[in-house]
Short mmCIF file of C-alpha atoms and ligand atoms in Angstrom, two decimals:
data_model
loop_
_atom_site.label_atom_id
_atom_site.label_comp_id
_atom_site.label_asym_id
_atom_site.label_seq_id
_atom_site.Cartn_x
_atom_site.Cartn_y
_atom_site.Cartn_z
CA UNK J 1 26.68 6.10 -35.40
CA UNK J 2 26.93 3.13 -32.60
CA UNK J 3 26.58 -0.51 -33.13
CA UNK J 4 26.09 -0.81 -29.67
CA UNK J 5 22.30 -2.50 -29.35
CA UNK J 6 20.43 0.26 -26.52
CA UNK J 7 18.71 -0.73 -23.57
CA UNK J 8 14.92 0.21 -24.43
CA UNK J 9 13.75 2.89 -21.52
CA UNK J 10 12.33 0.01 -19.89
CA UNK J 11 12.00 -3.44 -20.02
CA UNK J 12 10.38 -6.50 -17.60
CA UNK J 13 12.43 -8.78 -15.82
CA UNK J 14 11.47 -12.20 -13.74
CA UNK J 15 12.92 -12.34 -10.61
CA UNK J 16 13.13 -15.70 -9.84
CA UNK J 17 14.96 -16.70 -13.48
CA UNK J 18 16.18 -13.64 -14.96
CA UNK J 19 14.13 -13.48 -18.44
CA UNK J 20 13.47 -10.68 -20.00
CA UNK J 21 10.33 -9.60 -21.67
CA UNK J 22 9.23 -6.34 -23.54
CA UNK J 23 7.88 -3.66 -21.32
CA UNK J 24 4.29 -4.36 -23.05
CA UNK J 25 4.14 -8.11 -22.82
CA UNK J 26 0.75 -8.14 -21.26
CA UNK J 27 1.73 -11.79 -19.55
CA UNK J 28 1.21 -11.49 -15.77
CA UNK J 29 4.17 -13.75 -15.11
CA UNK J 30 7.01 -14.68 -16.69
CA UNK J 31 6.61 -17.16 -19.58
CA UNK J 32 9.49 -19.72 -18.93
CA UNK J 33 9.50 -19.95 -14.75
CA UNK J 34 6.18 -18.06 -13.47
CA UNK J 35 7.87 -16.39 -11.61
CA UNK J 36 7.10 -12.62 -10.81
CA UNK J 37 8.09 -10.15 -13.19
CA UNK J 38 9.81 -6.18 -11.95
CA UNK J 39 10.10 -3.20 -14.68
CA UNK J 40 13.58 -1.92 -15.05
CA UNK J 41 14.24 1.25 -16.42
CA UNK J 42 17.30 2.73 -17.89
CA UNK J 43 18.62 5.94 -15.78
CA UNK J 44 17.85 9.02 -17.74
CA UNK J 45 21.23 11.12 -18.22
CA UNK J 46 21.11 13.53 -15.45
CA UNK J 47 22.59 14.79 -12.77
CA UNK J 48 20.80 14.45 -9.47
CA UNK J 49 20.42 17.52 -9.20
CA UNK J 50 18.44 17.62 -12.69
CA UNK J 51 16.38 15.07 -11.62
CA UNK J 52 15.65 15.96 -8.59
CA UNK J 53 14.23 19.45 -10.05
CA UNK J 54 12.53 17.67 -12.71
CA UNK J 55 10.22 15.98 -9.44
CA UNK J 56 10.06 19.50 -7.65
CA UNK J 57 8.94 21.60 -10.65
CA UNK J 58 6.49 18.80 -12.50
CA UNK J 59 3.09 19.67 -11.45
CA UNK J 60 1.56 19.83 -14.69
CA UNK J 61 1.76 16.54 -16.26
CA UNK J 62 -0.82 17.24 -19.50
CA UNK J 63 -4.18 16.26 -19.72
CA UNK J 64 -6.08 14.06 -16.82
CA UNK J 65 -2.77 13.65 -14.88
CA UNK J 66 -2.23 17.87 -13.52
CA UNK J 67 -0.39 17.20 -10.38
CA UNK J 68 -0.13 13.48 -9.88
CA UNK J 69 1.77 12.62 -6.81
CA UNK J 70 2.95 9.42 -8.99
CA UNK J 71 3.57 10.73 -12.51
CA UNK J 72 5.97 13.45 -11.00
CA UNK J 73 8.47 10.62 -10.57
CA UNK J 74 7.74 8.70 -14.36
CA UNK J 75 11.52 8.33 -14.90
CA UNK J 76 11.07 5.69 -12.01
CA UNK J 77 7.84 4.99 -12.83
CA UNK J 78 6.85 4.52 -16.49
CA UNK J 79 8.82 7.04 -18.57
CA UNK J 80 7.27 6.36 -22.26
CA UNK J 81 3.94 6.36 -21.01
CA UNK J 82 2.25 9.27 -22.35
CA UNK J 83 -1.85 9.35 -22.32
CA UNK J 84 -2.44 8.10 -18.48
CA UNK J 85 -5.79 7.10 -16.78
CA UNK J 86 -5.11 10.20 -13.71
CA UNK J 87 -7.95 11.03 -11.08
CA UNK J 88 -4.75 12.57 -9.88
CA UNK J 89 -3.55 10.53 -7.05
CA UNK J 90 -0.71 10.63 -4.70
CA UNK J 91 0.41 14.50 -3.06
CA UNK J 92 -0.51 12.57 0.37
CA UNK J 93 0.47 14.59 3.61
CA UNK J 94 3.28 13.80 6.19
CA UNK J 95 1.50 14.43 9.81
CA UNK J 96 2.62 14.82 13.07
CA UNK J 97 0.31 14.46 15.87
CA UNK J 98 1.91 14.81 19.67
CA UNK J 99 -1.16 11.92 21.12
CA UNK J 100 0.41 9.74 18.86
CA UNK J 101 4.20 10.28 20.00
CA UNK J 102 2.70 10.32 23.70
CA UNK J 103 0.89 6.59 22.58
CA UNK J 104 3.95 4.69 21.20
CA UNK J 105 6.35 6.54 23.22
CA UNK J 106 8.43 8.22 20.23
CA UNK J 107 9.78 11.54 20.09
CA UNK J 108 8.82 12.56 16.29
CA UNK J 109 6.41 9.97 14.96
CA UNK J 110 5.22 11.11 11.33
CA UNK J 111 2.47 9.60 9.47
CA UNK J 112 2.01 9.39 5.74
CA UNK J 113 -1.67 9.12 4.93
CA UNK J 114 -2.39 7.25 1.97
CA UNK J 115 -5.74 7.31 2.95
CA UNK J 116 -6.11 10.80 1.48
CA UNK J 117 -5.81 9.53 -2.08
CA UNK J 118 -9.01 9.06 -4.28
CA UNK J 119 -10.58 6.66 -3.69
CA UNK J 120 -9.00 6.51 -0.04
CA UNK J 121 -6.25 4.08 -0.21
CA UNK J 122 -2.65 3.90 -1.33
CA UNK J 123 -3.80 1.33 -4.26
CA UNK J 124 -4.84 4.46 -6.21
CA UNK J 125 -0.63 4.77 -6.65
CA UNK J 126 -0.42 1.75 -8.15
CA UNK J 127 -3.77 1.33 -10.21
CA UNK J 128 -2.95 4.55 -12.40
CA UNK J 129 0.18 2.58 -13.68
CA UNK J 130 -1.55 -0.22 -13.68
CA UNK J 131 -5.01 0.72 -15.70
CA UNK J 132 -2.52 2.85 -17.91
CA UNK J 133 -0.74 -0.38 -18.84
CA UNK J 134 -3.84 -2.04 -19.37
CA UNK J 135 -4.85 0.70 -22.27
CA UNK J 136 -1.34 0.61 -23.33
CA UNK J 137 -1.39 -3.50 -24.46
CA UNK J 138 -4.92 -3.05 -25.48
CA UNK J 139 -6.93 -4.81 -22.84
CA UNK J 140 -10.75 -5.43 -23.27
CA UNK J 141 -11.28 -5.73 -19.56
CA UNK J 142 -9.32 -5.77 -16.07
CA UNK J 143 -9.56 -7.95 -12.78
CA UNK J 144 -8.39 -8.35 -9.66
CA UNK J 145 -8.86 -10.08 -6.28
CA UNK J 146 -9.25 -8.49 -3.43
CA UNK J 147 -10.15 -7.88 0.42
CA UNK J 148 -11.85 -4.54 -0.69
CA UNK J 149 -9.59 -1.97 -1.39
CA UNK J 150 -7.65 -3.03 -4.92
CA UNK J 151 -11.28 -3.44 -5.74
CA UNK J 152 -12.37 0.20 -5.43
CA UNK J 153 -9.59 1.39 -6.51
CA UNK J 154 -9.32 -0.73 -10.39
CA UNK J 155 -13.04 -0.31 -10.71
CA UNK J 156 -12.85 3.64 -10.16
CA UNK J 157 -9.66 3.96 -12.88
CA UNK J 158 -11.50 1.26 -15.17
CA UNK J 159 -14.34 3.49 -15.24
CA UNK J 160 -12.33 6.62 -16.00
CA UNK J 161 -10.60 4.88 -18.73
CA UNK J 162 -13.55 3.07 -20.05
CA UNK J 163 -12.52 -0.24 -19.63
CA UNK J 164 -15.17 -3.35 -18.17
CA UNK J 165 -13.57 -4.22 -14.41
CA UNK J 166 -14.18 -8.01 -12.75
CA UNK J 167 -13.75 -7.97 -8.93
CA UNK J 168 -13.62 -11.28 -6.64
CA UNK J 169 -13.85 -10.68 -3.31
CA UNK J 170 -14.51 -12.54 0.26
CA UNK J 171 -18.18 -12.90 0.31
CA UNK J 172 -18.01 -11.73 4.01
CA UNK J 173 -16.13 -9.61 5.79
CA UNK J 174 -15.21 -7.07 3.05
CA UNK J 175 -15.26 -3.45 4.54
CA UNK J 176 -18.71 -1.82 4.02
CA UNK J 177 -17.04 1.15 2.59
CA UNK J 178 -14.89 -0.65 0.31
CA UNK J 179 -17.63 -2.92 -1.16
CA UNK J 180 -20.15 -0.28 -1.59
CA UNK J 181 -17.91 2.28 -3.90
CA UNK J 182 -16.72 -0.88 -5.55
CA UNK J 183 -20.15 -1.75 -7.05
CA UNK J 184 -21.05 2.38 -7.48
CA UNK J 185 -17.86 2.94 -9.75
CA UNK J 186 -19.72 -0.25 -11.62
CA UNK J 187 -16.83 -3.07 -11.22
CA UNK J 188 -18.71 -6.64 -12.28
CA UNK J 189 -18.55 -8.02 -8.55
CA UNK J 190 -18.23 -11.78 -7.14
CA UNK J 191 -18.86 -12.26 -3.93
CA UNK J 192 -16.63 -15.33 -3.38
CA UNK J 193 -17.91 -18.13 -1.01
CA UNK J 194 -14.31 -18.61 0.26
CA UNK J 195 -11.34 -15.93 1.68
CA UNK J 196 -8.76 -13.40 -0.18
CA UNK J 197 -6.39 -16.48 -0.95
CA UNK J 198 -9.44 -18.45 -2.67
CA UNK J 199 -10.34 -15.23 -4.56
CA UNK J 200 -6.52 -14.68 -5.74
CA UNK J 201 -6.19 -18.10 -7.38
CA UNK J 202 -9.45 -18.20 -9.07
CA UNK J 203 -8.86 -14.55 -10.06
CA UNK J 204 -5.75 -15.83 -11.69
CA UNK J 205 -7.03 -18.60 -13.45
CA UNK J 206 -9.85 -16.42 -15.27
CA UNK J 207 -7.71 -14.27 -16.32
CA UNK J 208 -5.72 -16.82 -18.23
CA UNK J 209 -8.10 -18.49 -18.95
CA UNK J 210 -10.70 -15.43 -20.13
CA UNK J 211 -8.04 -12.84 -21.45
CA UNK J 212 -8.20 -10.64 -18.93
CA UNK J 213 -5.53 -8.32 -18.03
CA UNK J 214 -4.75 -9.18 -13.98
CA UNK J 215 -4.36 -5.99 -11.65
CA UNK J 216 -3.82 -7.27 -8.26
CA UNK J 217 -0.12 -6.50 -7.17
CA UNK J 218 1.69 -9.49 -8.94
CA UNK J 219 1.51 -7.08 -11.43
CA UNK J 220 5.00 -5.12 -12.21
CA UNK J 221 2.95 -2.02 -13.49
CA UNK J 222 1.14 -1.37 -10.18
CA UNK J 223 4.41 -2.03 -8.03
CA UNK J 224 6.47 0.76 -10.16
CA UNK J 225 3.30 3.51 -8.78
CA UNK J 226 3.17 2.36 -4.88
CA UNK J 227 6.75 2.84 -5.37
CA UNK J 228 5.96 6.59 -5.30
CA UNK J 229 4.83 6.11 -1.32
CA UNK J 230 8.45 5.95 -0.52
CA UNK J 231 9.83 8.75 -3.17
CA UNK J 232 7.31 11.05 -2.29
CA UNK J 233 7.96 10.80 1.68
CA UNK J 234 11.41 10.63 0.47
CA UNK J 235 11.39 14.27 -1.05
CA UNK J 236 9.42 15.70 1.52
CA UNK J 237 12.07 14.71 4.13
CA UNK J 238 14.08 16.60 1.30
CA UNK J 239 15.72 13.63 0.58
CA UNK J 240 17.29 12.22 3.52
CA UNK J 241 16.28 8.99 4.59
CA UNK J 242 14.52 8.51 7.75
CA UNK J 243 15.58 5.95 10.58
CA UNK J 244 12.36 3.30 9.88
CA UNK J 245 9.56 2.94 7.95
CA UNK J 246 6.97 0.87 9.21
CA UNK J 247 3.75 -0.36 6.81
CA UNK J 248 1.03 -2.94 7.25
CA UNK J 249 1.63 -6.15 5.49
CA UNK J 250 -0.81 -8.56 3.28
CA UNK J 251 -0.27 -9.57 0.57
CA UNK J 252 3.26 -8.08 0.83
CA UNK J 253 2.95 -6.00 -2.29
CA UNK J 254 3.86 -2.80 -1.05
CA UNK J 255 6.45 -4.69 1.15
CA UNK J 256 8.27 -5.19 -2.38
CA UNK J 257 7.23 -1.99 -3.74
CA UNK J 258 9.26 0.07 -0.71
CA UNK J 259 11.93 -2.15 -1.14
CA UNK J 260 12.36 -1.51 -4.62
CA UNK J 261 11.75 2.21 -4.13
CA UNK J 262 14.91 2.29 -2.08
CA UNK J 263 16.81 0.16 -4.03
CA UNK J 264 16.45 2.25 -7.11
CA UNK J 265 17.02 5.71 -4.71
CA UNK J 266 20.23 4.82 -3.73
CA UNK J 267 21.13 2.95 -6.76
CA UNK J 268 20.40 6.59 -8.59
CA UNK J 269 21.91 8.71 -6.09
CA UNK J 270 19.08 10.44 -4.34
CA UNK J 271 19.50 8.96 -1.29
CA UNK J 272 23.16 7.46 0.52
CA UNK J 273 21.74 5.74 3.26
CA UNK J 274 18.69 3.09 3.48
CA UNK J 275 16.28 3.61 5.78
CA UNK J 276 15.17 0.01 7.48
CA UNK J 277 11.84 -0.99 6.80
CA UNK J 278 9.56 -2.96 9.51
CA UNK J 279 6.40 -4.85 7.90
CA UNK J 280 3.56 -5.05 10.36
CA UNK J 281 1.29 -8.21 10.23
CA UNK J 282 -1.80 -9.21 11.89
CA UNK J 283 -1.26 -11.91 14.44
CA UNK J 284 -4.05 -14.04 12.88
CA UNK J 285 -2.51 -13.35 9.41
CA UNK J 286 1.08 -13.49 9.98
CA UNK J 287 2.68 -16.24 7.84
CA UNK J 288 5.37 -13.60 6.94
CA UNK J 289 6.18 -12.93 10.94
CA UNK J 290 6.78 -16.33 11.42
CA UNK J 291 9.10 -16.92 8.86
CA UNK J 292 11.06 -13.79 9.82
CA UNK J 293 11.98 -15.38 13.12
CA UNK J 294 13.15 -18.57 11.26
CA UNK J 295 15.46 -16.14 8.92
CA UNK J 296 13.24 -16.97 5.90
CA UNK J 297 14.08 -20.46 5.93
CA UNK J 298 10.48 -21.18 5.41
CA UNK J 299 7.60 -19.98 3.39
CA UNK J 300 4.71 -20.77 5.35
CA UNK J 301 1.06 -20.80 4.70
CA UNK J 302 -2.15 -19.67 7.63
CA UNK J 303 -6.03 -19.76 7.49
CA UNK J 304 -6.14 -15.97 8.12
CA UNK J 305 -8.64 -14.50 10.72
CA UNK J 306 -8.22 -11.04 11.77
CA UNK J 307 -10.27 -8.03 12.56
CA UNK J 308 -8.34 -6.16 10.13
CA UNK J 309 -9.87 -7.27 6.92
CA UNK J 310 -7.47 -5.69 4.18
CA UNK J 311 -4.62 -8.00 5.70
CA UNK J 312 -6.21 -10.73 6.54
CA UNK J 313 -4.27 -13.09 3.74
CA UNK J 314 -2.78 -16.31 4.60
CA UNK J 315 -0.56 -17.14 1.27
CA UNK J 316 0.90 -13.74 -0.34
CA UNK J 317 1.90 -13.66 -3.53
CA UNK J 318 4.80 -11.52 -3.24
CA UNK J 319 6.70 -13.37 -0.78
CA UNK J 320 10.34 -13.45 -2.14
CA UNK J 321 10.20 -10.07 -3.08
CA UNK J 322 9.14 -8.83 0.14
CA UNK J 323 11.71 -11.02 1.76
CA UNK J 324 14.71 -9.40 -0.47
CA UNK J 325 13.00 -5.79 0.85
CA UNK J 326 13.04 -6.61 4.16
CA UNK J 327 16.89 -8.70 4.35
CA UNK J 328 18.55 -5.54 1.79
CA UNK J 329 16.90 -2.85 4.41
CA UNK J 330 17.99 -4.58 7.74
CA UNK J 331 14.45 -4.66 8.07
CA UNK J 332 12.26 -6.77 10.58
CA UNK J 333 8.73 -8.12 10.36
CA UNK J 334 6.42 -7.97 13.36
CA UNK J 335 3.40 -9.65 14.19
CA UNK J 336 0.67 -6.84 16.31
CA UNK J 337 -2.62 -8.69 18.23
CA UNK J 338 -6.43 -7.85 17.07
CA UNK J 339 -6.26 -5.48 20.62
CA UNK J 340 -3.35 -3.89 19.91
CA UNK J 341 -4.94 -2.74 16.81
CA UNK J 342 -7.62 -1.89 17.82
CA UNK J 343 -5.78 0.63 20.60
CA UNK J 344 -3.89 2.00 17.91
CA UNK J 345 -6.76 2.67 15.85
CA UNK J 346 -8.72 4.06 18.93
CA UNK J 347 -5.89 6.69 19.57
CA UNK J 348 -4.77 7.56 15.41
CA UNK J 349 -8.63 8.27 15.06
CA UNK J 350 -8.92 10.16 18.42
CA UNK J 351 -6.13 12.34 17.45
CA UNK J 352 -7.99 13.30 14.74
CA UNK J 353 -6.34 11.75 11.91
CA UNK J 354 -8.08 8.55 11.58
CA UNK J 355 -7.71 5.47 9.31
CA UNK J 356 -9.26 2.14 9.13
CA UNK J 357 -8.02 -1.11 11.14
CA UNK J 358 -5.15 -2.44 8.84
CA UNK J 359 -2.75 1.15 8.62
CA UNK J 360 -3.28 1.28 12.86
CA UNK J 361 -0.74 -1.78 12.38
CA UNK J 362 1.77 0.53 11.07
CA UNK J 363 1.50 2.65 14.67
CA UNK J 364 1.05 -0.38 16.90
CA UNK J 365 4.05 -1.96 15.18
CA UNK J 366 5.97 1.68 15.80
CA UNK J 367 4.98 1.36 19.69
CA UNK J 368 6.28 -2.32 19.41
CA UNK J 369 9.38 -1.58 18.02
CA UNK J 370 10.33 1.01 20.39
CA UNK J 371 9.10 -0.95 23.18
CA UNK J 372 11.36 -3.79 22.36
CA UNK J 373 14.37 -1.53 22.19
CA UNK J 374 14.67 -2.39 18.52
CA UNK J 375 14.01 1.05 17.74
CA UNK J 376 14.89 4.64 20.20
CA UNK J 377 12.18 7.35 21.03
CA UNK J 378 15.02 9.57 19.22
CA UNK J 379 15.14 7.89 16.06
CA UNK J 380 13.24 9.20 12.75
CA UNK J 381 10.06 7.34 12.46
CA UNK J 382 7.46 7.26 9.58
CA UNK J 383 4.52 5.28 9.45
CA UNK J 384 2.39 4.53 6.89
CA UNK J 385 -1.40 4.91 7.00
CA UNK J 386 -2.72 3.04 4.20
CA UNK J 387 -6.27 3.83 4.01
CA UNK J 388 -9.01 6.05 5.03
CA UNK J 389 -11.01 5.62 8.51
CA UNK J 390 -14.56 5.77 6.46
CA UNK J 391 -13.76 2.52 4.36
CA UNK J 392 -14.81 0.60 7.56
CA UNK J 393 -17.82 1.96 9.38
CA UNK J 394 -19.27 -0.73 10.47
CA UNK J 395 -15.94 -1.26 12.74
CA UNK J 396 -16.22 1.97 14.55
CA UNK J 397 -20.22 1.68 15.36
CA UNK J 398 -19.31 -1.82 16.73
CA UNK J 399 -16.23 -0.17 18.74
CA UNK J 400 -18.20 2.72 19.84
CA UNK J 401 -21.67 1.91 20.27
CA UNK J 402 -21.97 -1.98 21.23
CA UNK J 403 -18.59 -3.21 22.53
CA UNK J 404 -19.45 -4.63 26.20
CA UNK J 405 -17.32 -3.58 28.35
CA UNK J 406 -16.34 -0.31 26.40
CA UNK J 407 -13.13 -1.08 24.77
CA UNK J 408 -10.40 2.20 25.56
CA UNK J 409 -11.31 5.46 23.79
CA UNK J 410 -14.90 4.06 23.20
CA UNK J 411 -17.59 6.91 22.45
CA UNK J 412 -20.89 6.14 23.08
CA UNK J 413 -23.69 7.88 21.38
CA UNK J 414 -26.46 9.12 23.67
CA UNK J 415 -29.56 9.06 22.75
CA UNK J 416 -32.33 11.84 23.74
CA UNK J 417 -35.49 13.60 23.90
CA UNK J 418 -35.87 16.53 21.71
CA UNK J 419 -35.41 18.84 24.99
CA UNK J 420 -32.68 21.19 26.36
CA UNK J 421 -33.03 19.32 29.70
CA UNK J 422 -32.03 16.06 28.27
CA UNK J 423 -28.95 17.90 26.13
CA UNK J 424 -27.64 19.59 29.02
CA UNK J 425 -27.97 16.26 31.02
CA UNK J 426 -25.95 14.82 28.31
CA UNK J 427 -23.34 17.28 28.56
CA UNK J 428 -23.14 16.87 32.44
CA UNK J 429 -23.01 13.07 32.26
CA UNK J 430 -19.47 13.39 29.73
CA UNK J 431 -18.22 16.05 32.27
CA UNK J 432 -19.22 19.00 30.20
CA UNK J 433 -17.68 18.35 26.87
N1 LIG Q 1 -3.39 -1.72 4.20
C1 LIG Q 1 -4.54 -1.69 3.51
C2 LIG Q 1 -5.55 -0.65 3.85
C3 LIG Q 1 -4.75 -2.63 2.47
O1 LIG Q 1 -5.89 -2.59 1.80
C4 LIG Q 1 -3.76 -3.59 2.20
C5 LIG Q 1 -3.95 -4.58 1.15
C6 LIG Q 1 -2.59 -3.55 2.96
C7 LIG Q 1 -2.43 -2.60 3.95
C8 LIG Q 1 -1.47 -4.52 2.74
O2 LIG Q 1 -0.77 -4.29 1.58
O3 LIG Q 1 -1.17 -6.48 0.48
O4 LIG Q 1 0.58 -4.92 -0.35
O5 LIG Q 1 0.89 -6.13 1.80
N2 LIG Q 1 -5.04 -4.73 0.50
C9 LIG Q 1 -5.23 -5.61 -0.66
C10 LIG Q 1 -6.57 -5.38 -1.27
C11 LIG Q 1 -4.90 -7.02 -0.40
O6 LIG Q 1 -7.10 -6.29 -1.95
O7 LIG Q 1 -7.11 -4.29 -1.16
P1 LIG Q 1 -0.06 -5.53 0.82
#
């Protein structure tokens, strides 16, 4: 028998003071500093090479969660959960398209598409953790702010696990997509006469004030599942670390999330070397950028405008955390114009692939890094594409149809008589095609 008081299997931590909380203290920041809280978890006791089987072989995870690309990594995740609100989510593929080498000038450019998920968006990752926790501590109901996407996402796994979802969002310029499955999967929906920033702090308030269990990415829970972005392209590399990995940035929680990820990879021994992260902003949205260049000396604040909705954040909440991702990784953060984009977007979705505005930041910033000699054609390059190229049709009819002049790779519709003449004068006007 031991005296020796155990580590529980997990346990919350703040990261800006150090207390320590039970894993199902339902706060959504720490209690003494309000600072942001991380899960830690306890190593299980085996060898890599156990635990790395234990992620290849685990495809049946019980009922509602068969094959979840997140729960096949709950030693890293949430170990003790056991009844989890699953769609399934995650299993997203690793792509390789030669256009898109050709267009950034890289050799072996690989995509992850996180648009491929669920509800079409890597916040599915995070949200099953998340929603689980929320049933765990006993919630009545969830919220969240968002700019469209963390929206869809809690309001699809609050209706699978029968909990009442509140969304505040941007009045305007939320993605068509994005706001239309968020009020068919029934979320409670305020359209906010003010931006994402607005939404977040009044979003946080209610909840304190209303007892309602927050879900944007503050929370710890919905960090430990977009963690599984990185271990998943992590064991289908077969766990070697590429050169980069490049992502979008916002709100910078998946900034923290991959840095964490990596962290705990090489802290466990699946992975000896770090691969160096590059966070991709908006130009219009790039309060993170600028204090990059400074060497973090500053936390700055913007009025956000960009064309790429999900990003466009001027305050994010997960700041410091990103900042220790991006300073342990030898990362960089980059700052990509509305144009460039929009050119990346024009070529991922002419390739085939598509996504929406935001993850073409991820492929613009690849083209930018290489361009600036901070990364080689030769090196091993993924990017990630965080969402799918439907959440934002309204986008590609402007890009398409009504853009004077037409913007590259535009596609104009033609529209004609119900007569063979008229489609074969069509196809001789595009050159046959
Ligand atoms: N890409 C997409 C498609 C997003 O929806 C978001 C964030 C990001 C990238 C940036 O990730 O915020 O973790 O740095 N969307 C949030 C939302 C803000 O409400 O859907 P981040």
């Amino acid at each position: 028998m031991s005296f020796r008081t155990e580590r529980p299997q997990s346990w919350q931590v703040c990261t800006a003071c150090g207390n320590e909380a039970t894993e199902l203290d339902p706060h959504p920041r720490c209690t003494v500093c309000g600072g942001l809280l991380a899960l830690a978890h306890r190593p299980p006791a085996l060898t890599r090479a156990e635990l790395l089987a234990r992620f290849a072989e685990r495809r049946d995870d019980g009922p509602g969660a068969t094959g979840s690309g997140v729960w096949r990594f709950r030693e890293m995740v949430l170990p003790t959960a056991t009844d989890v609100v699953s769609h399934p989510e995650g299993n997203t593929p690793l792509l390789h398209r030669a256009a898109l080498d050709a267009w950034a000038g890289a050799r072996r450019l690989l995509l992850k598409h996180e648009g491929h998920n669920p509800t079409g968006s890597f916040k599915d990752r995070g949200m099953t953790v998340g929603v689980t926790q929320a049933r765990r501590v006993g919630a009545r109901a969830v919220a969240c702010a968002s700019t469209g996407n963390t929206s869809a996402s809690l309001a699809s796994y609050a209706a699978h696990a029968g909990l009442p979802a509140l969304v505040l969002v941007p009045a305007d310029r939320v993605a068509l997509g994005k706001l239309a499955q968020t009020l068919a999967y029934g979320a409670t929906t305020l359209l906010v006469r003010g931006d994402f920033d607005d939404c977040l702090r009044l979003v946080e308030e209610a909840s304190a004030q209303l007892g309602v269990y927050l879900l944007n990415s503050i929370n710890p829970f919905r960090i430990e599942g977009q963690k599984t972005i990185v271990l998943e392209l992590l064991q289908q590399l077969g766990w070697t670390a590429p050169d980069w990995i490049v992502l979008p940035a916002g709100n910078l929680g998946n900034t923290a999330a991959f840095g964490k990820a990596l962290r705990e990879a090489r802290e466990w021994g699946l992975i000896d070397q770090l691969p160096r992260l590059a966070a991709v902003q908006a130009a219009g949205a790039a309060p993170f950028a600028r204090s990059f260049t400074e060497g973090f000396e500053h936390r700055y604040t913007v009025r956000a405008e960009t064309v790429a909705t999900a990003i466009r954040i001027g305050n994010p909440a997960s700041f410091e955390r990103a900042v220790e991702a991006i300073r342990e990784t030898d990362g960089v953060v980059l700052a990509v114009t509305d144009e460039e984009i929009l050119e990346a977007k024009a070529a991922i979705d002419g390739s085939g692939v598509g996504c929406e505005p935001a993850s073409a930041a991820s492929v613009a910033g690849v083209r930018d890094l290489i361009r600036r000699g901070l990364a080689t054609p030769d090196q091993h390059t993924v990017a990630i594409l965080t969402g799918h190229i439907l959440k934002d049709p309204g986008i590609l009819l402007e890009y398409h149809g009504k853009r004077e002049p037409a913007p590259p790779g535009a596609n104009r519709p033609i529209e004609i008589e119900p007569s063979l003449s008229a489609v074969a004068r069509a196809m001789e006007a595009r050159g046959g095609r």
